[in-house]
Coordinates of N, CA, C and O and ligand atoms in Angstrom, one line a residue:
X1 N 0.8 -1.4 0.1 CA 0.3 0.0 0.1 C 1.1 1.0 0.0 O 1.8 1.1 0.4
X2 N 0.2 2.2 -0.8 CA 1.4 3.5 -0.8 C 0.2 4.6 -0.1 O -1.1 4.9 -0.9
X3 N 0.5 5.8 1.1 CA 0.0 6.1 1.0 C 0.0 7.9 1.5 O 0.9 7.8 2.0
X4 N -0.7 8.4 0.5 CA 0.2 9.5 0.7 C -1.0 11.0 0.9 O -2.0 10.9 0.6
X5 N -0.4 11.8 1.8 CA -1.0 13.2 1.9 C -0.6 14.1 1.0 O 0.6 14.7 1.0
X6 N -1.4 15.1 0.3 CA -1.8 16.2 -0.4 C -1.7 16.7 0.6 O -3.0 17.0 0.6
X7 N -0.8 17.9 0.5 CA -0.4 19.0 1.4 C -0.8 20.5 0.7 O -0.3 20.6 -0.6
X8 N -1.1 21.3 1.7 CA -0.9 22.6 1.1 C -1.9 23.6 1.2 O -3.1 22.6 1.8
X9 N -1.5 24.9 0.9 CA -3.2 25.8 1.7 C -4.1 25.6 0.7 O -4.1 24.8 0.0
X10 N -5.5 26.1 1.1 CA -6.8 26.1 0.3 C -6.4 26.6 -0.9 O -5.4 27.9 -1.1
X11 N -6.4 26.5 -2.2 CA -6.7 26.8 -3.1 C -5.0 26.6 -3.7 O -4.4 27.0 -4.7
X12 N -4.4 25.5 -3.5 CA -3.0 24.7 -4.0 C -2.6 24.3 -4.8 O -2.0 24.1 -5.6
X13 N -4.2 23.6 -5.0 CA -3.9 22.9 -6.6 C -4.3 21.3 -5.9 O -4.3 20.8 -6.8
X14 N -4.5 20.9 -4.5 CA -4.4 19.3 -4.0 C -5.6 18.6 -4.8 O -5.7 17.8 -5.4
X15 N -6.8 19.6 -5.0 CA -7.3 18.7 -5.7 C -7.4 18.1 -7.2 O -7.4 17.2 -7.5
X16 N -6.8 19.3 -7.8 CA -7.0 19.2 -9.3 C -5.8 18.0 -9.5 O -5.6 17.3 -10.5
X17 N -4.8 18.1 -8.5 CA -3.3 17.1 -9.2 C -4.3 15.5 -8.2 O -3.6 15.0 -8.9
X18 N -5.0 15.8 -7.1 CA -5.1 14.3 -6.6 C -5.9 13.5 -7.9 O -5.8 12.6 -8.0
X19 N -6.9 14.3 -8.7 CA -7.2 13.5 -9.6 C -6.5 13.0 -10.8 O -6.9 12.0 -10.9
X20 N -5.4 13.4 -11.0 CA -4.9 13.0 -12.0 C -4.1 11.8 -11.7 O -3.9 11.1 -12.4
X21 N -3.2 12.4 -10.1 CA -2.8 11.2 -9.3 C -3.0 9.8 -9.3 O -2.8 8.8 -9.3
X22 N -4.6 10.0 -8.7 CA -5.5 8.6 -8.8 C -5.2 8.1 -10.2 O -5.0 6.5 -9.6
X23 N -5.0 8.2 -11.3 CA -5.5 7.6 -12.3 C -3.7 6.7 -12.5 O -3.6 5.8 -12.9
X24 N -3.0 7.6 -12.6 CA -1.5 7.3 -12.8 C -1.2 6.4 -11.5 O 0.0 5.7 -12.1
X25 N -1.5 6.1 -10.1 CA -0.8 5.4 -9.4 C -2.1 4.9 -8.2 O -1.7 3.8 -8.0
X26 N -3.5 4.4 -9.5 CA -4.2 3.5 -8.7 C -4.3 3.8 -7.3 O -4.7 2.7 -6.9
X27 N -4.7 4.7 -7.2 CA -5.2 5.1 -5.5 C -6.8 5.6 -5.0 O -7.2 6.1 -6.2
X28 N -6.9 5.7 -3.8 CA -8.1 6.6 -3.8 C -8.2 7.4 -3.0 O -7.2 7.8 -2.0
X29 N -9.1 8.6 -4.1 CA -8.7 10.0 -3.5 C -9.8 9.8 -1.9 O -10.7 10.0 -2.6
X30 N -9.3 10.7 -1.0 CA -10.6 11.3 -0.1 C -10.0 12.4 0.1 O -9.0 13.0 1.0
X31 N -10.9 13.1 -0.3 CA -11.1 14.4 0.3 C -11.6 14.9 1.0 O -13.6 15.2 1.0
X32 N -11.8 15.5 2.8 CA -12.3 15.9 3.9 C -13.6 16.7 3.2 O -14.8 16.7 3.3
X33 N -12.9 17.7 2.6 CA -13.8 18.7 2.0 C -15.0 18.6 1.4 O -15.7 19.2 1.2
X34 N -14.7 16.9 0.2 CA -15.6 17.1 -0.7 C -16.3 16.3 0.3 O -17.9 16.1 0.1
X35 N -16.5 15.4 1.3 CA -17.2 14.4 1.8 C -17.8 15.3 2.4 O -19.5 15.5 3.1
X36 N -17.6 16.7 3.3 CA -18.6 17.3 3.6 C -19.8 18.2 3.0 O -20.8 18.5 3.4
X37 N -18.7 19.0 1.7 CA -20.1 19.6 1.2 C -21.1 18.5 0.5 O -21.9 18.7 -0.1
X38 N -20.7 16.7 0.4 CA -21.4 15.8 -0.2 C -22.6 15.9 0.9 O -23.9 16.3 0.8
X39 N -22.1 15.8 2.2 CA -23.1 15.6 3.3 C -24.1 17.0 3.4 O -25.4 16.7 3.9
X40 N -23.9 18.1 3.0 CA -24.0 19.3 3.4 C -25.6 19.4 2.2 O -26.3 19.5 2.6
X41 N -25.0 19.0 0.8 CA -26.1 18.7 -0.3 C -27.2 18.2 0.0 O -27.8 18.0 -0.5
X42 N -27.0 16.8 1.2 CA -27.9 15.6 1.0 C -28.7 16.4 2.4 O -29.0 15.2 2.8
X43 N -27.8 17.4 3.0 CA -28.7 18.1 4.4 C -28.6 16.3 5.4 O -29.9 16.5 6.5
X44 N -27.7 15.9 5.5 CA -27.1 14.7 6.5 C -27.3 15.2 7.9 O -26.6 16.5 7.9
X45 N -27.0 14.6 9.4 CA -26.8 15.7 10.2 C -25.5 15.8 10.7 O -25.4 17.0 10.8
X46 N -24.9 15.4 9.8 CA -23.2 15.5 9.5 C -22.8 16.3 9.3 O -22.6 17.5 8.9
X47 N -23.5 16.7 7.3 CA -23.9 18.0 7.1 C -24.0 19.4 7.7 O -23.4 20.2 7.9
X48 N -25.5 19.2 8.5 CA -25.5 20.2 8.8 C -24.8 20.8 10.5 O -24.4 21.8 10.4
X49 N -23.9 19.7 10.5 CA -23.1 20.0 12.2 C -21.8 20.5 11.6 O -21.0 21.6 11.8
X50 N -21.8 20.3 10.2 CA -20.5 21.1 8.9 C -21.0 22.0 8.7 O -19.4 23.0 9.1
X51 N -21.5 22.4 8.3 CA -22.0 23.9 7.9 C -21.4 25.1 8.5 O -20.6 25.8 7.7
X52 N -21.8 25.6 9.5 CA -21.7 26.9 10.1 C -20.2 26.8 9.8 O -19.4 28.0 9.9
X53 N -18.9 25.8 10.2 CA -17.7 26.2 10.5 C -17.1 25.8 9.0 O -16.5 27.3 8.7
X54 N -18.3 25.4 8.2 CA -16.9 25.8 6.9 C -17.6 27.4 5.9 O -17.0 27.7 5.5
X55 N -19.1 27.9 6.8 CA -19.5 28.7 6.2 C -18.4 29.9 6.6 O -18.1 30.9 6.0
X56 N -17.5 29.6 7.9 CA -16.3 30.5 8.3 C -15.3 30.5 7.9 O -14.3 31.3 8.5
X57 N -15.3 29.4 7.8 CA -14.0 29.1 7.4 C -13.0 28.4 8.2 O -11.9 28.9 8.3
X58 N -13.7 27.8 9.5 CA -12.9 27.6 10.4 C -12.9 26.3 10.3 O -13.4 25.6 9.8
X59 N -12.1 25.4 11.2 CA -12.1 24.2 10.8 C -13.4 23.2 11.4 O -13.9 23.3 12.9
X60 N -14.0 21.8 11.0 CA -15.2 21.2 11.3 C -14.2 20.6 12.8 O -13.0 20.0 12.2
X61 N -15.3 19.9 13.9 CA -14.4 19.7 14.7 C -13.3 18.2 14.6 O -13.9 17.2 14.1
X62 N -12.4 18.1 15.6 CA -11.9 16.9 15.2 C -12.7 15.1 15.0 O -12.2 14.6 14.2
X63 N -13.4 15.3 16.4 CA -13.7 14.0 16.5 C -15.0 13.7 15.4 O -15.1 12.4 15.1
X64 N -15.7 15.0 14.7 CA -16.1 14.7 13.4 C -15.6 14.3 12.5 O -16.3 13.5 11.7
X65 N -14.6 15.2 12.4 CA -13.5 14.4 10.9 C -13.3 13.4 10.8 O -13.0 12.7 9.8
X66 N -12.3 12.8 12.2 CA -12.0 12.1 12.1 C -12.7 10.7 12.1 O -12.6 9.4 11.3
X67 N -14.0 10.7 12.2 CA -14.8 9.6 12.4 C -15.4 9.0 11.2 O -15.4 7.9 10.4
X68 N -15.7 10.6 10.0 CA -15.9 10.6 8.9 C -14.9 9.5 7.7 O -15.5 8.8 7.5
X69 N -13.5 10.1 8.1 CA -12.6 9.6 7.8 C -12.3 8.3 8.2 O -12.2 7.8 6.9
X70 N -12.3 8.0 8.7 CA -12.3 6.5 9.1 C -13.2 5.7 8.7 O -13.3 4.9 7.9
X71 N -14.8 6.0 8.5 CA -15.8 5.5 7.7 C -15.1 5.2 6.1 O -15.6 4.5 5.9
X72 N -14.6 6.5 5.4 CA -14.1 6.3 4.4 C -13.5 5.3 4.1 O -13.1 4.8 3.4
X73 N -12.1 5.3 4.7 CA -11.3 4.7 4.9 C -11.5 3.5 4.6 O -11.3 1.8 3.7
X74 N -12.6 2.5 5.9 CA -12.7 1.5 5.6 C -13.6 0.8 5.3 O -14.2 -0.6 4.7
X75 N -14.3 1.7 4.0 CA -15.6 1.2 3.3 C -14.8 1.0 1.7 O -14.9 0.5 0.6
X76 N -13.3 1.0 1.4 CA -12.3 0.7 0.6 C -11.2 -0.4 1.0 O -9.9 -0.2 1.4
X77 N -11.4 -1.6 1.7 CA -10.8 -2.4 1.9 C -9.7 -3.2 0.3 O -9.0 -3.6 0.9
X78 N -10.3 -2.9 -0.8 CA -9.4 -3.1 -1.5 C -8.6 -2.8 -1.9 O -7.3 -2.5 -2.8
X79 N -8.4 -1.1 -1.3 CA -7.8 -0.5 -2.2 C -6.0 -0.6 -2.1 O -5.8 -0.8 -1.5
X80 N -5.8 -0.1 -3.1 CA -4.3 0.2 -3.5 C -3.0 1.1 -2.8 O -2.4 0.6 -2.5
X81 N -4.0 1.5 -2.0 CA -3.4 3.5 -1.0 C -4.6 4.6 -1.2 O -5.2 4.4 -2.1
X82 N -4.3 5.3 -0.7 CA -4.8 6.3 -0.6 C -4.1 7.4 -0.6 O -2.7 7.6 -0.4
X83 N -5.0 8.5 -1.2 CA -4.3 10.2 -1.5 C -5.5 10.6 -1.1 O -6.8 11.0 -0.8
X84 N -4.7 11.5 0.7 CA -5.8 12.1 1.8 C -5.3 13.2 1.1 O -4.5 14.4 1.2
X85 N -6.6 14.4 0.8 CA -6.6 15.5 0.3 C -7.3 16.4 1.2 O -8.3 16.2 1.8
X86 N -6.6 17.5 2.4 CA -7.4 18.1 3.2 C -7.3 17.4 4.4 O -8.2 18.2 5.6
X87 N -6.5 16.9 4.5 CA -6.7 15.9 5.9 C -5.4 15.1 5.9 O -4.8 14.5 5.0
X88 N -4.7 15.0 7.0 CA -5.3 15.3 8.4 C -4.5 17.4 8.0 O -4.0 17.5 7.9
X89 N -5.6 18.2 8.5 CA -5.3 19.7 9.2 C -5.4 19.8 10.4 O -5.0 21.1 10.8
X90 N -4.5 18.9 11.3 CA -4.2 19.3 12.7 C -3.4 18.1 12.9 O -3.6 16.9 12.8
X91 N -2.6 17.9 14.3 CA -2.2 17.4 15.1 C -3.2 16.3 15.8 O -2.5 14.7 14.8
X92 N -4.1 16.1 16.4 CA -4.8 14.9 16.5 C -5.2 14.2 15.2 O -5.3 12.8 15.5
X93 N -5.7 15.0 14.1 CA -6.1 14.4 13.4 C -5.1 13.7 12.3 O -4.7 12.3 12.1
X94 N -3.7 14.2 12.3 CA -2.4 13.1 12.1 C -2.1 11.9 12.9 O -1.9 10.6 12.4
X95 N -2.7 12.0 14.3 CA -2.4 11.0 15.1 C -3.1 9.9 15.1 O -2.7 8.8 15.1
X96 N -4.7 10.9 14.3 CA -5.4 9.5 14.3 C -5.2 8.8 12.9 O -5.7 7.7 13.0
X97 N -5.0 9.3 11.7 CA -4.7 8.8 10.4 C -3.4 7.5 10.3 O -3.4 6.7 10.3
X98 N -2.5 8.4 11.9 CA -1.3 6.7 11.5 C -2.1 6.0 12.6 O -1.4 4.7 11.9
X99 N -2.6 5.9 13.5 CA -3.3 5.1 14.6 C -4.2 3.8 13.5 O -3.9 2.8 13.4
X100 N -4.5 4.8 12.9 CA -5.7 3.8 11.9 C -5.1 3.3 10.8 O -5.5 1.9 10.5
X101 N -4.4 3.7 10.3 CA -3.4 2.8 9.2 C -2.6 1.7 10.0 O -2.3 0.8 9.3
X102 N -2.2 1.9 11.4 CA -1.3 1.2 11.7 C -2.3 -0.1 11.9 O -1.5 -1.4 11.8
X103 N -3.4 0.2 12.6 CA -4.2 -0.6 12.3 C -4.3 -1.9 11.5 O -4.5 -3.0 11.4
X104 N -4.2 -1.3 10.0 CA -4.4 -1.6 9.2 C -3.0 -2.4 8.4 O -3.0 -3.0 7.4
X105 N -1.9 -2.4 9.5 CA -1.1 -2.9 8.8 C -0.2 -1.6 7.9 O 1.1 -2.6 7.0
X106 N -0.5 -0.8 7.8 CA 0.4 -0.1 6.8 C 0.5 1.3 7.2 O 0.7 2.0 8.4
X107 N 1.2 2.8 7.0 CA 1.6 4.1 7.5 C 1.2 4.8 6.3 O 1.3 4.8 5.0
X108 N 1.8 5.9 6.6 CA 1.6 7.3 5.6 C 2.9 7.2 5.2 O 4.4 6.9 5.8
X109 N 3.4 7.3 3.7 CA 4.1 7.4 3.1 C 5.3 8.5 2.8 O 6.1 8.6 2.7
X110 N 4.4 9.3 2.7 CA 4.9 10.6 2.0 C 3.9 11.6 2.4 O 2.9 11.2 1.8
X111 N 4.3 12.8 3.0 CA 3.3 14.3 2.5 C 4.0 15.0 1.9 O 5.1 15.1 2.0
X112 N 3.2 15.5 1.3 CA 3.8 16.0 -0.5 C 2.9 17.1 -0.3 O 1.9 17.5 -0.1
X113 N 3.8 19.2 -0.1 CA 3.4 19.7 0.4 C 3.6 20.9 -1.0 O 4.5 21.3 -1.4
X114 N 2.4 21.1 -1.7 CA 2.0 22.6 -2.4 C 3.2 23.3 -2.3 O 2.2 23.9 -1.2
X115 N 3.8 24.4 -2.6 CA 3.9 25.4 -1.8 C 3.4 26.7 -2.9 O 3.8 26.4 -4.1
X116 N 3.0 27.8 -2.5 CA 1.7 28.4 -3.4 C 1.6 29.8 -2.4 O 1.0 30.3 -1.2
X117 N 2.5 30.9 -2.5 CA 2.2 31.9 -2.0 C 0.7 32.5 -1.9 O 0.1 32.5 -2.3
X118 N 0.4 33.7 -0.5 CA -0.9 33.7 0.0 C -1.8 34.6 -1.7 O -2.6 34.5 -1.5
X119 N -0.8 35.8 -1.6 CA -1.7 36.2 -2.8 C -2.3 35.6 -4.3 O -3.2 35.8 -4.4
X120 N -0.9 34.9 -4.5 CA -1.7 33.6 -5.8 C -2.8 32.8 -5.1 O -3.8 32.7 -6.1
X121 N -2.6 32.5 -4.3 CA -4.1 31.8 -3.5 C -5.0 32.5 -3.4 O -6.5 31.9 -3.9
X122 N -5.2 33.5 -3.2 CA -6.0 34.6 -2.7 C -6.9 34.4 -4.3 O -8.2 34.2 -4.7
X123 N -6.1 34.8 -5.0 CA -6.3 34.9 -6.3 C -6.7 33.9 -7.1 O -8.0 33.7 -7.9
X124 N -6.0 32.5 -7.0 CA -6.9 31.6 -7.7 C -8.5 30.9 -6.8 O -9.0 30.6 -7.6
X125 N -8.2 31.0 -5.7 CA -10.1 30.5 -4.8 C -10.8 31.6 -5.2 O -11.8 31.5 -5.8
X126 N -10.3 33.3 -5.7 CA -11.6 34.0 -6.4 C -12.1 33.3 -7.5 O -13.4 33.8 -7.7
X127 N -10.9 33.2 -8.8 CA -10.9 32.5 -9.7 C -11.9 31.4 -9.9 O -13.2 31.2 -10.4
X128 N -11.7 30.2 -8.9 CA -12.2 29.3 -8.5 C -13.9 29.5 -8.3 O -14.9 29.0 -8.9
X129 N -14.5 30.3 -7.0 CA -15.3 30.8 -6.8 C -16.2 31.3 -7.9 O -17.9 31.1 -8.0
X130 N -16.1 31.2 -9.1 CA -16.2 32.2 -10.4 C -17.8 30.4 -11.0 O -18.7 31.3 -11.0
X131 N -17.2 29.8 -10.7 CA -17.7 28.5 -11.0 C -17.9 27.2 -10.1 O -18.6 26.6 -9.8
X132 N -16.8 27.5 -8.9 CA -17.1 26.1 -7.9 C -18.7 26.6 -7.3 O -18.9 25.4 -6.5
X133 N -19.3 27.9 -7.3 CA -20.6 27.8 -6.2 C -20.1 27.7 -4.7 O -21.3 27.7 -4.0
X134 N -19.1 27.4 -4.5 CA -18.9 27.5 -3.2 C -19.0 28.9 -2.6 O -18.1 29.9 -2.6
X135 N -20.1 28.9 -1.6 CA -19.7 30.2 -0.6 C -18.2 30.9 0.2 O -18.0 32.0 0.3
X136 N -17.8 29.8 0.7 CA -16.0 29.8 1.3 C -15.2 30.6 0.0 O -14.2 30.6 0.6
X137 N -15.6 30.4 -0.8 CA -14.3 30.8 -2.0 C -14.7 32.3 -2.5 O -14.1 33.2 -3.4
X138 N -16.1 32.9 -2.0 CA -16.9 34.2 -2.6 C -16.4 35.5 -2.0 O -17.0 36.4 -2.2
X139 N -15.9 35.1 -0.6 CA -15.9 36.2 0.2 C -14.6 36.2 0.6 O -13.9 35.6 1.1
X140 N -13.5 37.3 0.3 CA -11.9 37.4 0.7 C -11.7 37.4 1.9 O -10.7 36.9 2.0
X141 N -12.8 37.7 2.8 CA -12.9 37.7 4.1 C -12.5 35.9 4.8 O -11.8 35.8 5.6
X142 N -13.3 35.3 4.0 CA -13.5 34.0 4.5 C -12.1 33.7 3.7 O -11.4 32.6 4.5
X143 N -11.9 33.6 2.8 CA -10.6 33.4 1.9 C -9.4 33.5 2.8 O -8.5 32.5 2.9
X144 N -9.1 34.7 3.4 CA -8.0 35.0 4.2 C -7.8 34.2 5.4 O -6.9 33.4 6.0
X145 N -9.4 34.2 6.1 CA -9.7 33.1 7.6 C -8.7 31.5 7.6 O -8.3 30.9 8.3
X146 N -9.2 31.1 6.3 CA -9.7 29.9 5.7 C -7.4 29.9 5.5 O -6.4 29.1 6.0
X147 N -6.4 30.8 4.9 CA -5.2 30.8 4.8 C -4.6 30.7 6.3 O -3.5 30.3 7.1
X148 N -5.4 32.0 6.8 CA -4.3 32.0 8.7 C -5.0 30.5 9.4 O -4.0 29.9 9.7
X149 N -6.5 30.0 9.2 CA -6.2 28.8 9.8 C -5.3 27.5 9.6 O -4.6 26.5 10.4
X150 N -4.6 27.7 8.4 CA -4.0 26.7 7.6 C -2.4 27.0 8.0 O -1.6 26.0 8.8
X151 N -2.2 28.4 8.3 CA -1.1 28.5 8.9 C -1.2 28.1 10.4 O 0.2 28.0 11.0
X152 N -2.0 28.4 11.1 CA -1.7 28.6 12.5 C -2.0 27.0 12.9 O -1.5 26.0 14.0
X153 N -3.2 26.3 12.2 CA -3.6 24.7 12.6 C -3.3 23.7 12.0 O -2.7 22.7 12.4
X154 N -2.8 24.4 10.6 CA -2.5 22.7 10.0 C -1.3 22.7 9.9 O -0.3 21.5 9.5
X155 N -0.1 24.2 9.5 CA 1.0 23.6 9.1 C 1.6 22.8 9.8 O 2.7 22.5 9.5
X156 N 1.5 22.8 11.3 CA 1.6 22.0 11.9 C 2.2 20.3 11.6 O 3.0 19.7 12.1
X157 N 1.1 20.2 11.0 CA 1.5 19.0 10.5 C 2.4 18.7 9.1 O 2.9 17.2 9.9
X158 N 3.0 19.5 8.4 CA 4.1 19.3 8.0 C 5.6 19.0 8.7 O 5.9 18.3 8.8
X159 N 5.5 19.9 10.2 CA 6.7 19.2 10.5 C 6.8 18.1 11.7 O 7.0 17.7 11.7
X160 N 5.4 17.8 12.0 CA 4.9 16.4 12.8 C 5.4 15.5 11.6 O 6.3 14.6 11.9
X161 N 5.2 15.4 10.5 CA 5.8 14.3 9.2 C 7.2 14.4 9.0 O 8.2 13.6 8.9
X162 N 7.6 15.9 9.1 CA 8.8 15.7 9.1 C 9.7 15.4 10.1 O 10.9 14.9 9.2
X163 N 9.4 15.3 11.1 CA 10.6 14.8 12.1 C 10.9 13.5 12.2 O 11.4 12.8 12.4
X164 N 9.4 12.6 11.2 CA 9.5 11.6 10.8 C 10.5 11.2 9.3 O 10.6 9.7 9.2
X165 N 10.7 12.2 8.6 CA 11.5 12.5 7.6 C 10.5 11.9 6.3 O 10.9 11.4 5.4
X166 N 9.4 12.4 6.8 CA 8.4 12.0 5.3 C 7.7 13.8 4.5 O 7.3 13.2 3.6
X167 N 7.9 14.1 5.1 CA 7.3 15.7 4.3 C 8.3 16.4 3.5 O 9.9 16.3 3.5
X168 N 8.2 16.9 2.1 CA 8.8 17.0 1.2 C 7.7 18.4 0.8 O 6.8 18.4 0.4
X169 N 8.3 19.6 0.3 CA 8.0 20.6 -0.3 C 8.1 20.6 -1.6 O 9.1 20.3 -2.2
X170 N 6.8 20.6 -2.6 CA 6.6 20.9 -4.2 C 6.6 22.2 -4.2 O 5.8 22.7 -3.9
X171 N 7.2 22.7 -5.6 CA 6.7 23.7 -5.9 C 5.5 23.6 -7.0 O 5.0 22.9 -7.5
X172 N 4.5 24.2 -6.0 CA 3.1 24.9 -6.3 C 3.1 25.7 -7.9 O 1.6 26.0 -8.2
X173 N 3.9 26.0 -8.3 CA 3.6 27.3 -9.0 C 4.2 26.8 -10.8 O 5.1 26.1 -10.4
X174 N 3.7 26.7 -11.6 CA 3.3 26.4 -12.9 C 2.6 25.9 -13.4 O 0.6 26.2 -13.1
X175 N 2.0 25.1 -14.9 CA 1.1 24.6 -15.5 C 0.9 23.6 -15.0 O 1.2 22.7 -14.2
X176 N -0.5 23.0 -14.4 CA -0.7 21.9 -14.1 C -0.3 20.6 -13.7 O -0.1 19.9 -13.4
X177 N 0.0 20.5 -15.6 CA 1.4 19.4 -15.9 C 2.3 19.6 -15.7 O 3.2 18.5 -14.8
X178 N 3.1 20.7 -15.4 CA 4.3 20.6 -14.8 C 4.4 20.3 -13.4 O 4.8 19.4 -12.5
X179 N 3.3 20.9 -12.2 CA 3.3 20.4 -11.1 C 3.0 18.7 -11.3 O 3.7 17.9 -10.3
X180 N 2.2 18.6 -11.9 CA 2.3 17.3 -12.0 C 3.0 16.2 -12.0 O 3.4 15.3 -11.3
X181 N 4.0 16.7 -12.6 CA 5.4 16.2 -12.9 C 6.2 15.7 -11.8 O 6.9 15.0 -11.5
X182 N 6.2 17.0 -11.2 CA 6.7 17.4 -9.9 C 6.6 16.2 -9.0 O 7.6 16.1 -7.9
X183 N 5.4 16.2 -9.2 CA 4.3 15.2 -7.7 C 5.1 13.6 -8.2 O 5.6 12.9 -7.4
X184 N 4.9 13.6 -9.5 CA 4.9 12.0 -9.9 C 6.4 11.6 -9.5 O 6.6 10.5 -9.2
X185 N 7.4 12.1 -10.1 CA 8.7 12.4 -9.5 C 8.7 12.1 -8.5 O 10.1 10.9 -7.5
X186 N 8.3 12.8 -7.1 CA 8.9 12.1 -5.9 C 8.1 11.2 -5.2 O 8.4 10.4 -4.6
X187 N 6.9 10.9 -5.9 CA 6.0 9.5 -5.6 C 7.2 8.6 -6.3 O 7.4 7.6 -5.7
X188 N 7.6 8.5 -7.6 CA 8.3 7.3 -7.8 C 9.6 7.0 -7.4 O 9.7 5.7 -7.0
X189 N 9.8 7.9 -6.5 CA 11.1 8.1 -5.7 C 10.9 7.0 -4.4 O 11.8 6.7 -4.2
X190 N 9.3 7.1 -4.8 CA 9.5 6.5 -2.9 C 8.6 4.9 -3.2 O 8.5 3.9 -2.1
X191 N 8.4 4.7 -4.4 CA 8.1 3.2 -4.5 C 9.2 2.2 -4.8 O 10.4 2.4 -5.0
Ligands
LIG1 P1 -11.6 22.1 1.7 O1 -12.3 21.8 0.3 O2 -10.2 21.3 1.5 O3 -11.1 23.2 1.1 O4 -12.0 22.3 2.7 C1 -13.3 23.3 3.1 C2 -13.6 23.4 4.1 O5 -14.5 21.9 4.8 C3 -12.8 23.3 5.3 O6 -13.2 25.2 5.4 C4 -12.9 23.5 6.8 O7 -14.1 24.3 7.2 C5 -13.8 21.6 6.5 N1 -12.6 20.9 6.2 C6 -12.1 20.0 4.7 N2 -11.4 18.8 5.9 C7 -11.3 19.0 7.1 C8 -10.2 18.5 8.0 N3 -9.4 17.8 7.8 N4 -10.7 19.0 9.5 C9 -11.5 20.1 9.8 N5 -12.4 20.6 8.9 C10 -12.1 20.7 7.4

């Protein structure tokens, strides 16, 4: 099994790249943001719980997020590996992921962090907002809050895996194909 964390601030291209990587490496893509949006669109209790946090650009509580992630991983017993996109976003989430994978006799192979500067991110997310229909992509103060939450709460996860020698930074500026090639090179070195 090869389990990868695709890391980076909102708007850094994680979703776009994950979609290409799963084809190349036959992995299962798990985006906690997509899972929350699915639950919200079906007005489930989980969706209702997540809604207020997402609207403000705050993180959904760990207990809710970790439970949802575990269910999703366990629904794919046949997986050759996973690409985690937008998870883990806190140290407790990282610890829970490590424990879950250890139960299955596997582990995180690497955390690949797409590096993109703040102003580029704000511009990209605003552009995406024109077509994504996401309320959290259409308000600059919410976008900036998401970037701050990333820096304060999520970036420590880079160092958490860095201490295990698993974190790598990938230049997230360039064409989709150029960035994809950089990610593929990093993954091939792991195989
Ligand atoms: P994303 O699509 O990854 O940008 O996530 C959109 C929103 O969903 C975030 O701003 C959070 O409110 C929520 N969310 C997604 N993933 C997580 C996570 N791992 N932990 C907590 N909240 C999350």
